[in-house]
């Protein structure tokens, strides 16, 4: 079967008419890439914002990338950061990774513990193993940044989890526990 972008867009538009937040995010991505439709960043922005308002987990990072890269809107790293953090809270591993990269891009001004914390969330939320380089990136950070991030994550936990495994394993396990405590209905995401 060959790809039919126009047919895919028709299905997504029907989903948007039904107020389906997942269709909104996907159609917004089509408007950004020009796949099956003419490129229209303003339409993408409107669709991402509506999907965010409805609680869609991946739309915050989709819009965050627009702000980070200045695509169709003025570049705003603070807004990109806020949106990546919102996506992480909703369970988006790519949003968590983008937040970590945003921090790492600050160079010597980066808060390494923040970068480590979001890398841990990216690894913890990556159930389909779509981000294979995250563990390697996490491993490159020093003990001090990892220990600080682990302490900060543990402070967010309502319950205690046993300490076992490498520092990286502990970080990922605690990040997953923090997210699961905040989102007890994981099956919804």
XYZ file of N, CA and C in Angstrom, residues 64 76-86 99 102-103 106:
48
model
N 6.092 23.735 21.690
C 7.378 24.133 22.274
C 8.487 24.188 21.237
N 11.036 32.004 21.500
C 10.846 32.299 22.912
C 11.242 31.055 23.706
N 12.482 31.033 24.176
C 12.997 29.842 24.866
C 12.314 29.604 26.211
N 11.896 30.667 26.878
C 11.192 30.488 28.157
C 9.848 29.789 27.931
N 9.151 30.162 26.890
C 7.869 29.510 26.580
C 8.117 28.076 26.106
N 9.153 27.863 25.325
C 9.499 26.498 24.903
C 9.771 25.637 26.128
N 10.527 26.161 27.075
C 10.840 25.432 28.306
C 9.559 25.074 29.056
N 8.655 26.039 29.213
C 7.394 25.798 29.916
C 6.592 24.689 29.236
N 6.547 24.739 27.916
C 5.774 23.748 27.165
C 6.410 22.364 27.217
N 7.746 22.297 27.156
C 8.414 20.994 27.285
C 8.162 20.394 28.666
N 8.143 21.237 29.678
C 7.878 20.755 31.039
C 6.430 20.278 31.172
N 5.505 20.978 30.545
C 4.108 20.554 30.550
C 3.965 19.208 29.837
N 13.439 19.191 26.684
C 13.710 20.070 27.838
C 15.145 19.887 28.311
N 17.412 21.576 25.820
C 17.323 23.031 25.986
C 18.249 23.486 27.110
N 18.292 22.702 28.186
C 19.173 23.035 29.306
C 20.635 22.827 28.917
N 22.630 25.483 27.040
C 23.080 26.678 27.756
C 24.577 26.637 28.042
